[in-house]
């Protein structure tokens, strides 16, 4: 495969519902899309870097400059055998995993189109349907949270994840468990706690949570292993896991019992598959995280979630939870049993609405040889 041109685009889209985490509130998304023009066809990638370097040290503007000046020039005009060869072409650049993933994933998509196989199959997927959960942001009031949960459960979602932080935790879990003693429930702190909060976090065992996601520092394994030793509830690591070696270290140290895989956070499909495999070998289940993606990233998350060891409901949910109008068609829909059907047509399995993308574009750059 030879890429003729790579087009970077920044689109801006308001979220249908503002999303609040322990690190801040998002109302408007600025998203870098990557379009590959190659072999008479096109393929797309989405960069999950945020508007600010709060979730990770990347943000859309760093991803843009790195993609433009360092990554895209290493891919344009060279013969690329398949998506799995991309990490090697980009390895001289350290870090910038979200920027790398947007390009690598587009190459996998291109390969799936040219070979006329579904992207899920190319990645090694085996599931026809994937189980879906939702991530519910911190709400203006407990009452609003209850309403949200009611809506999502009625829609069929199989697992409710509550964003939490000091001051929005035990009282909230208490209230939710009183109302729904049996549902699959988890929480995600996005690193809002410290070692001194260990007793407090240990008291959450009584809520029978499926997992506690990333309670401590975003770059830590050691203190998570000390905390995990005190808990019955499994810790799930998100931010801390950057690659396969991190997954191995975290599992061997007992830092977690579950791993959230975000393909952008680990630098692309190749590394995501490697994390998936090493977790599978050690009996650690994984699930697919979300980063408020448009349909392009969402479709790629669905494909990834079809791999065998994605055993728990992911944060991959319906387009309408995020966007008034998604940039793919059909929009991603979730069945009344809380599942998404994995497409069986070649490529990503959803059409990209190029006219809509053009309307949403605020900057554009074309990289050729
Ligand atoms: O930690 O999983 C996270 C969104 C932005 C940044 C970090 C996270 C999230 C989510 C949203 O939880 C998941 C989704 O896309 O619905
Ligand atoms: Mg998380």
XYZ file of N, CA and C and ligand atoms in Angstrom, residues 19 21 23 55 135 161 163 188 190 213 238-239 260 262 289-293 298 315 317 321-322, ligand 1:
88
model
N -19.850 16.828 29.643
C -19.277 15.670 30.337
C -18.272 16.144 31.373
N -15.603 15.274 34.505
C -14.769 14.296 35.211
C -14.052 15.033 36.333
N -11.150 15.870 36.329
C -10.203 16.860 35.799
C -10.857 17.997 35.033
N -6.111 14.700 30.572
C -6.196 13.234 30.698
C -4.815 12.623 30.480
N -20.510 5.547 30.616
C -19.740 6.322 31.577
C -20.539 7.583 31.846
N -21.041 3.157 34.823
C -19.796 3.635 35.438
C -20.019 5.074 35.867
N -18.436 8.532 37.209
C -17.241 9.345 37.453
C -17.307 9.801 38.903
N -14.970 5.610 38.286
C -13.719 6.037 37.641
C -13.303 7.365 38.246
N -10.287 8.927 37.678
C -9.310 9.684 36.879
C -8.225 10.308 37.762
N -11.797 2.400 38.895
C -10.878 2.737 37.810
C -9.954 3.886 38.210
N -6.438 2.592 33.749
C -6.691 3.250 32.466
C -5.442 4.061 32.126
N -5.340 5.289 32.661
C -4.237 6.206 32.356
C -2.850 5.570 32.460
N -8.468 -1.345 31.253
C -9.225 -0.571 30.259
C -8.267 -0.321 29.091
N -7.652 1.678 25.748
C -8.033 2.753 24.818
C -6.976 2.737 23.740
N -12.260 1.289 26.490
C -12.623 2.600 27.009
C -13.063 3.525 25.886
N -13.578 4.686 26.269
C -14.019 5.676 25.293
C -13.392 7.022 25.602
N -13.316 7.869 24.587
C -12.755 9.213 24.745
C -13.666 10.220 24.036
N -14.990 10.023 24.200
C -15.962 10.945 23.587
C -15.722 11.053 22.084
N -15.534 9.894 21.438
C -15.199 9.866 20.017
C -16.390 10.189 19.111
N -15.327 5.686 17.086
C -16.286 4.762 17.702
C -16.366 3.453 16.908
N -17.008 1.156 27.372
C -17.593 2.504 27.349
C -17.929 2.910 25.925
N -20.656 3.423 23.424
C -22.119 3.507 23.446
C -22.634 4.254 22.215
N -25.763 9.574 22.307
C -25.397 10.024 23.651
C -24.393 11.177 23.606
N -23.742 11.340 22.446
C -22.681 12.348 22.321
C -23.013 13.491 21.352
O -11.309 8.049 31.902
O -12.561 6.848 30.679
C -12.100 7.957 30.966
C -13.745 10.578 28.702
C -12.693 11.438 28.501
C -11.498 11.205 29.128
C -11.343 10.083 29.956
C -12.386 9.188 30.137
C -13.614 9.478 29.525
C -14.794 8.649 29.708
C -15.848 8.748 28.644
O -15.013 7.961 30.681
C -16.133 7.462 27.992
C -16.999 7.687 26.788
O -16.484 7.947 25.672
O -18.224 7.598 26.955
